[in-house]
Amino acid sequence: MNIKILSRSASLFSTDALVQAAVKRRHNVQVIDPLSCDIVIEKKKPEIYYRGKKLEHVDAVIPRIGSSITFYGTAVVRQFEMMNVFTTVQSQALVQSRDKLRSLQILSKAGLGLPKTVFTNYSKDVSEVISHVGGAPLIIKLLEGTQGLGVVLAETKTAAESVLEAFNGLQARVIVQEFVKEAKGADVRVLVVDGQVIGAMKRQGREGEFRSNLHRGGSASIIALTDEEENAAIKAVKALKLGVAGVDMLQSARGPLILEVNSSPGLEGIQTATGKDIAKSIIRYIERSI
C-alpha cells in the first residue's frame, strides 16, 4: 500500500516509529508536511499537490496534526477524504477532539465519568464558579493548552479567584475543574486503536508537581486496567469517532474520570513503558480497513 504520514517532521519519535512499522510490513510510506500541501478544489476533481507534485494513488493517510496547525491540517485530511483515501483519524473527529469543551460535552452525553467542569462567558462572579466545582483546590485550564501548559492548580479560594480574574481580564477562555485528590498527581493514558485497547500506562507527576505529563518530568509505568477503565476508554473513543486515540483518565473513588481524548497521541512514552509496538498496531489497522 501507499501510505502518507501527515507530520511536520520525519525525525519525531512517533513519526519515525510509524515509518519503520510500515516499511517492515512492506508498504510504501512517505512523510509529508501538511503545511506544504496545496489543496485544489474543483467539481468532482479534488487534488492535493505536495511541493509542486500531485499526490496520486494514495491508499491511506495517518494524520499526526499538532494543535498549532489544526485548521490547515484538518483541511488537508478532509481533502484526502474527498479523494476517497482512508484515514486513521477522520477530519471531523479530529476537530471535535481538539475542542476541549465540545469533547467534554460529547463524553458527558455518552454517560462517561468526568471531573466536574464549569465553563462561563468571562463570569464576574468567580466565587460562584468556584463553588460549582466544590471549592478549592481546583484546576483551571486554558481551552487551547497542550502537554500540561496552561493548566493551573489553585490551592485556595483566594488564589482561584485571582487566577480566574486574571484570565477573564485577558479574555482567555478557560474551564474550571474539580481537583481529584485521590489521584495523587497521577493519571492513566490508554492507547486505543480500531476500538481495541493496545496499551496503557500510569503517569506520575514528579514530586511537588500535580501534572503528570512526561514532557514535564513525569514518569511512566505499565498498568493493568480494570474492566471499568478499559470499557471507559473504548467508549470515549467511540463517542468521538476516532480510529486512533490516547485517552487520559484519573482513577477516583467514583470510578475512572476522563480528562481528555487525544487524536494525535505520542507513542514514545507508551511504547517505552509497555514494550508494545503501538505503531505496528496502527499499520495493521490500516491493512484491515482497506
GROMACS .gro file of C-alpha atoms in nm:
model
  290
    1MET     CA    1   0.000   0.000   0.000
    2ASN     CA    2   0.095   0.362  -0.045
    3ILE     CA    3   0.075   0.534   0.293
    4LYS     CA    4   0.131   0.902   0.370
    5ILE     CA    5   0.206   1.024   0.722
    6LEU     CA    6   0.100   1.384   0.779
    7SER     CA    7   0.367   1.521   1.011
    8ARG     CA    8   0.577   1.836   1.042
    9SER     CA    9   0.896   1.633   1.092
   10ALA     CA   10   1.014   1.285   0.994
   11SER     CA   11   1.256   1.284   1.289
   12LEU     CA   12   0.983   1.288   1.557
   13PHE     CA   13   0.974   0.960   1.750
   14SER     CA   14   0.611   0.883   1.671
   15THR     CA   15   0.650   0.962   1.301
   16ASP     CA   16   0.969   0.759   1.270
   17ALA     CA   17   0.813   0.464   1.454
   18LEU     CA   18   0.520   0.463   1.210
   19VAL     CA   19   0.757   0.478   0.912
   20GLN     CA   20   0.959   0.184   1.043
   21ALA     CA   21   0.646  -0.019   1.114
   22ALA     CA   22   0.510   0.045   0.764
   23VAL     CA   23   0.841  -0.045   0.596
   24LYS     CA   24   0.868  -0.369   0.796
   25ARG     CA   25   0.526  -0.466   0.664
   26ARG     CA   26   0.640  -0.390   0.307
   27HIS     CA   27   0.439  -0.075   0.245
   28ASN     CA   28   0.548   0.235   0.057
   29VAL     CA   29   0.548   0.520   0.306
   30GLN     CA   30   0.621   0.892   0.284
   31VAL     CA   31   0.617   1.166   0.546
   32ILE     CA   32   0.460   1.486   0.417
   33ASP     CA   33   0.432   1.819   0.593
   34PRO     CA   34   0.064   1.920   0.577
   35LEU     CA   35   0.163   2.287   0.566
   36SER     CA   36   0.346   2.222   0.238
   37CYS     CA   37   0.034   2.079   0.075
   38ASP     CA   38  -0.171   2.279  -0.175
   39ILE     CA   39  -0.540   2.193  -0.192
   40VAL     CA   40  -0.707   2.217  -0.532
   41ILE     CA   41  -1.086   2.225  -0.521
   42GLU     CA   42  -1.273   2.162  -0.844
   43LYS     CA   43  -1.603   1.997  -0.936
   44LYS     CA   44  -1.568   1.623  -0.874
   45LYS     CA   45  -1.191   1.653  -0.901
   46PRO     CA   46  -1.028   1.712  -0.560
   47GLU     CA   47  -0.649   1.718  -0.574
   48ILE     CA   48  -0.353   1.771  -0.342
   49TYR     CA   49  -0.009   1.890  -0.453
   50TYR     CA   50   0.290   1.842  -0.227
   51ARG     CA   51   0.581   2.071  -0.301
   52GLY     CA   52   0.465   2.104  -0.660
   53LYS     CA   53   0.395   1.736  -0.722
   54LYS     CA   54   0.044   1.593  -0.747
   55LEU     CA   55  -0.026   1.320  -0.493
   56GLU     CA   56  -0.181   1.020  -0.662
   57HIS     CA   57  -0.261   0.656  -0.582
   58VAL     CA   58  -0.264   0.716  -0.206
   59ASP     CA   59  -0.426   0.432  -0.013
   60ALA     CA   60  -0.416   0.571   0.341
   61VAL     CA   61  -0.303   0.865   0.549
   62ILE     CA   62  -0.203   0.879   0.915
   63PRO     CA   63  -0.267   1.230   1.050
   64ARG     CA   64  -0.014   1.350   1.307
   65ILE     CA   65  -0.158   1.700   1.326
   66GLY     CA   66  -0.023   1.925   1.601
   67SER     CA   67  -0.263   2.156   1.781
   68SER     CA   68  -0.098   2.468   1.636
   69ILE     CA   69  -0.187   2.363   1.279
   70THR     CA   70  -0.528   2.210   1.343
   71PHE     CA   71  -0.714   2.432   1.096
   72TYR     CA   72  -0.497   2.372   0.791
   73GLY     CA   73  -0.404   2.017   0.888
   74THR     CA   74  -0.769   1.925   0.914
   75ALA     CA   75  -0.837   2.080   0.574
   76VAL     CA   76  -0.569   1.855   0.423
   77VAL     CA   77  -0.717   1.545   0.589
   78ARG     CA   78  -1.064   1.645   0.463
   79GLN     CA   79  -0.928   1.678   0.109
   80PHE     CA   80  -0.783   1.326   0.127
   81GLU     CA   81  -1.126   1.206   0.241
   82MET     CA   82  -1.281   1.372  -0.065
   83MET     CA   83  -1.029   1.173  -0.272
   84ASN     CA   84  -1.163   0.852  -0.109
   85VAL     CA   85  -0.840   0.792   0.082
   86PHE     CA   86  -0.866   0.602   0.412
   87THR     CA   87  -0.755   0.799   0.717
   88THR     CA   88  -0.687   0.664   1.066
   89VAL     CA   89  -0.842   0.981   1.210
   90GLN     CA   90  -1.140   1.141   1.036
   91SER     CA   91  -1.124   1.518   0.991
   92GLN     CA   92  -1.445   1.589   1.183
   93ALA     CA   93  -1.338   1.364   1.471
   94LEU     CA   94  -1.004   1.546   1.483
   95VAL     CA   95  -1.179   1.883   1.509
   96GLN     CA   96  -1.413   1.762   1.785
   97SER     CA   97  -1.133   1.611   1.991
   98ARG     CA   98  -0.933   1.937   1.972
   99ASP     CA   99  -1.226   2.136   2.107
  100LYS     CA  100  -1.189   2.054   2.478
  101LEU     CA  101  -1.527   2.193   2.573
  102ARG     CA  102  -1.715   2.020   2.290
  103SER     CA  103  -1.541   1.689   2.354
  104LEU     CA  104  -1.634   1.701   2.722
  105GLN     CA  105  -1.996   1.768   2.626
  106ILE     CA  106  -1.994   1.467   2.393
  107LEU     CA  107  -1.835   1.244   2.659
  108SER     CA  108  -2.088   1.363   2.915
  109LYS     CA  109  -2.377   1.278   2.682
  110ALA     CA  110  -2.225   0.932   2.631
  111GLY     CA  111  -2.254   0.870   3.006
  112LEU     CA  112  -1.882   0.872   3.085
  113GLY     CA  113  -1.735   0.979   3.418
  114LEU     CA  114  -1.576   1.325   3.413
  115PRO     CA  115  -1.430   1.564   3.668
  116LYS     CA  116  -1.698   1.822   3.745
  117THR     CA  117  -1.635   2.105   3.499
  118VAL     CA  118  -1.758   2.464   3.467
  119PHE     CA  119  -1.731   2.695   3.166
  120THR     CA  120  -1.864   3.052   3.164
  121ASN     CA  121  -1.854   3.358   2.943
  122TYR     CA  122  -1.597   3.550   3.148
  123SER     CA  123  -1.828   3.550   3.452
  124LYS     CA  124  -1.754   3.824   3.703
  125ASP     CA  125  -1.896   3.612   3.981
  126VAL     CA  126  -1.588   3.393   4.016
  127SER     CA  127  -1.692   3.282   4.365
  128GLU     CA  128  -1.998   3.110   4.220
  129VAL     CA  129  -1.785   2.935   3.957
  130ILE     CA  130  -1.556   2.807   4.231
  131SER     CA  131  -1.849   2.680   4.437
  132HIS     CA  132  -1.986   2.485   4.137
  133VAL     CA  133  -1.683   2.253   4.143
  134GLY     CA  134  -1.683   2.213   4.521
  135GLY     CA  135  -1.440   2.488   4.612
  136ALA     CA  136  -1.061   2.494   4.626
  137PRO     CA  137  -0.831   2.329   4.550
  138LEU     CA  138  -0.935   2.325   4.186
  139ILE     CA  139  -0.787   2.308   3.836
  140ILE     CA  140  -0.804   2.590   3.582
  141LYS     CA  141  -0.727   2.502   3.219
  142LEU     CA  142  -0.685   2.713   2.910
  143LEU     CA  143  -0.904   2.564   2.638
  144GLU     CA  144  -0.616   2.569   2.390
  145GLY     CA  145  -0.345   2.439   2.626
  146THR     CA  146  -0.145   2.121   2.547
  147GLN     CA  147   0.110   1.898   2.723
  148GLY     CA  148   0.026   2.047   3.061
  149LEU     CA  149   0.080   2.407   2.951
  150GLY     CA  150  -0.194   2.648   3.053
  151VAL     CA  151  -0.301   2.429   3.347
  152VAL     CA  152  -0.306   2.585   3.694
  153LEU     CA  153  -0.370   2.431   4.035
  154ALA     CA  154  -0.532   2.688   4.262
  155GLU     CA  155  -0.493   2.557   4.616
  156THR     CA  156  -0.705   2.822   4.790
  157LYS     CA  157  -1.021   3.014   4.708
  158THR     CA  158  -0.826   3.341   4.706
  159ALA     CA  159  -0.573   3.202   4.459
  160ALA     CA  160  -0.853   3.064   4.240
  161GLU     CA  161  -1.031   3.400   4.234
  162SER     CA  162  -0.710   3.580   4.140
  163VAL     CA  163  -0.627   3.342   3.855
  164LEU     CA  164  -0.981   3.345   3.716
  165GLU     CA  165  -1.000   3.724   3.731
  166ALA     CA  166  -0.663   3.748   3.554
  167PHE     CA  167  -0.767   3.509   3.275
  168ASN     CA  168  -1.102   3.689   3.240
  169GLY     CA  169  -0.921   4.021   3.212
  170LEU     CA  170  -0.710   3.878   2.929
  171GLN     CA  171  -1.026   3.730   2.770
  172ALA     CA  172  -0.865   3.388   2.779
  173ARG     CA  173  -1.115   3.101   2.756
  174VAL     CA  174  -1.078   2.860   3.047
  175ILE     CA  175  -1.257   2.571   3.207
  176VAL     CA  176  -1.262   2.510   3.580
  177GLN     CA  177  -1.249   2.154   3.710
  178GLU     CA  178  -1.264   1.985   4.046
  179PHE     CA  179  -0.934   1.864   4.189
  180VAL     CA  180  -0.945   1.486   4.238
  181LYS     CA  181  -0.727   1.438   4.546
  182GLU     CA  182  -0.722   1.059   4.544
  183ALA     CA  183  -0.549   1.058   4.203
  184LYS     CA  184  -0.235   1.179   4.387
  185GLY     CA  185  -0.085   1.359   4.088
  186ALA     CA  186  -0.114   1.058   3.858
  187ASP     CA  187  -0.325   0.975   3.557
  188VAL     CA  188  -0.367   0.684   3.318
  189ARG     CA  189  -0.303   0.703   2.943
  190VAL     CA  190  -0.480   0.437   2.737
  191LEU     CA  191  -0.398   0.386   2.368
  192VAL     CA  192  -0.697   0.269   2.164
  193VAL     CA  193  -0.670   0.155   1.801
  194ASP     CA  194  -0.973   0.046   1.599
  195GLY     CA  195  -1.188   0.009   1.911
  196GLN     CA  196  -0.934  -0.206   2.099
  197VAL     CA  197  -0.705  -0.116   2.389
  198ILE     CA  198  -0.348  -0.168   2.267
  199GLY     CA  199  -0.156  -0.043   2.569
  200ALA     CA  200  -0.189   0.151   2.894
  201MET     CA  201   0.048   0.330   3.128
  202LYS     CA  202   0.025   0.518   3.455
  203ARG     CA  203   0.192   0.858   3.452
  204GLN     CA  204   0.308   1.001   3.784
  205GLY     CA  205   0.399   1.365   3.822
  206ARG     CA  206   0.736   1.442   3.980
  207GLU     CA  207   0.738   1.537   4.346
  208GLY     CA  208   0.559   1.865   4.403
  209GLU     CA  209   0.405   1.861   4.052
  210PHE     CA  210   0.033   1.795   4.008
  211ARG     CA  211   0.064   1.750   3.629
  212SER     CA  212   0.170   1.403   3.518
  213ASN     CA  213   0.280   1.489   3.162
  214LEU     CA  214   0.604   1.314   3.063
  215HIS     CA  215   0.713   1.638   2.893
  216ARG     CA  216   0.712   1.799   3.238
  217GLY     CA  217   0.930   1.539   3.408
  218GLY     CA  218   0.666   1.281   3.495
  219SER     CA  219   0.742   0.909   3.500
  220ALA     CA  220   0.554   0.624   3.335
  221SER     CA  221   0.495   0.260   3.422
  222ILE     CA  222   0.283  -0.018   3.275
  223ILE     CA  223  -0.057  -0.069   3.435
  224ALA     CA  224  -0.324  -0.339   3.418
  225LEU     CA  225  -0.657  -0.171   3.357
  226THR     CA  226  -0.973  -0.268   3.538
  227ASP     CA  227  -1.267  -0.372   3.320
  228GLU     CA  228  -1.434  -0.041   3.405
  229GLU     CA  229  -1.129   0.160   3.293
  230GLU     CA  230  -1.091  -0.036   2.970
  231ASN     CA  231  -1.459   0.000   2.886
  232ALA     CA  232  -1.449   0.373   2.962
  233ALA     CA  233  -1.153   0.426   2.728
  234ILE     CA  234  -1.318   0.234   2.443
  235LYS     CA  235  -1.649   0.413   2.496
  236ALA     CA  236  -1.480   0.755   2.499
  237VAL     CA  237  -1.300   0.691   2.170
  238LYS     CA  238  -1.619   0.555   2.014
  239ALA     CA  239  -1.816   0.863   2.126
  240LEU     CA  240  -1.566   1.089   1.949
  241LYS     CA  241  -1.550   0.855   1.646
  242LEU     CA  242  -1.171   0.826   1.648
  243GLY     CA  243  -0.982   0.538   1.489
  244VAL     CA  244  -0.665   0.604   1.689
  245ALA     CA  245  -0.658   0.794   2.018
  246GLY     CA  246  -0.498   0.832   2.357
  247VAL     CA  247  -0.742   0.854   2.646
  248ASP     CA  248  -0.629   1.028   2.965
  249MET     CA  249  -0.820   0.942   3.280
  250LEU     CA  250  -0.799   0.976   3.655
  251GLN     CA  251  -0.853   0.692   3.899
  252SER     CA  252  -1.107   0.817   4.151
  253ALA     CA  253  -1.326   0.685   4.429
  254ARG     CA  254  -1.623   0.701   4.192
  255GLY     CA  255  -1.453   0.522   3.905
  256PRO     CA  256  -1.249   0.639   3.605
  257LEU     CA  257  -1.287   1.007   3.514
  258ILE     CA  258  -1.198   1.105   3.157
  259LEU     CA  259  -0.975   1.411   3.131
  260GLU     CA  260  -0.910   1.426   2.758
  261VAL     CA  261  -0.907   1.222   2.439
  262ASN     CA  262  -0.602   1.295   2.222
  263SER     CA  263  -0.634   1.237   1.847
  264SER     CA  264  -0.255   1.253   1.788
  265PRO     CA  265  -0.113   1.072   2.091
  266GLY     CA  266   0.263   1.047   2.129
  267LEU     CA  267   0.394   0.692   2.100
  268GLU     CA  268   0.733   0.717   2.269
  269GLY     CA  269   0.620   0.713   2.631
  270ILE     CA  270   0.366   0.434   2.599
  271GLN     CA  271   0.584   0.215   2.376
  272THR     CA  272   0.870   0.251   2.623
  273ALA     CA  273   0.651   0.184   2.927
  274THR     CA  274   0.462  -0.113   2.782
  275GLY     CA  275   0.719  -0.260   2.545
  276LYS     CA  276   0.443  -0.288   2.283
  277ASP     CA  277   0.478  -0.184   1.920
  278ILE     CA  278   0.188   0.060   1.903
  279ALA     CA  279   0.297   0.184   1.561
  280LYS     CA  280   0.266  -0.169   1.421
  281SER     CA  281  -0.090  -0.189   1.555
  282ILE     CA  282  -0.178   0.132   1.370
  283ILE     CA  283  -0.038  -0.004   1.042
  284ARG     CA  284  -0.230  -0.328   1.089
  285TYR     CA  285  -0.545  -0.122   1.146
  286ILE     CA  286  -0.495   0.030   0.802
  287GLU     CA  287  -0.441  -0.313   0.648
  288ARG     CA  288  -0.769  -0.439   0.794
  289SER     CA  289  -0.959  -0.133   0.675
  290ILE     CA  290  -0.863  -0.130   0.308
   0.00000   0.00000   0.00000
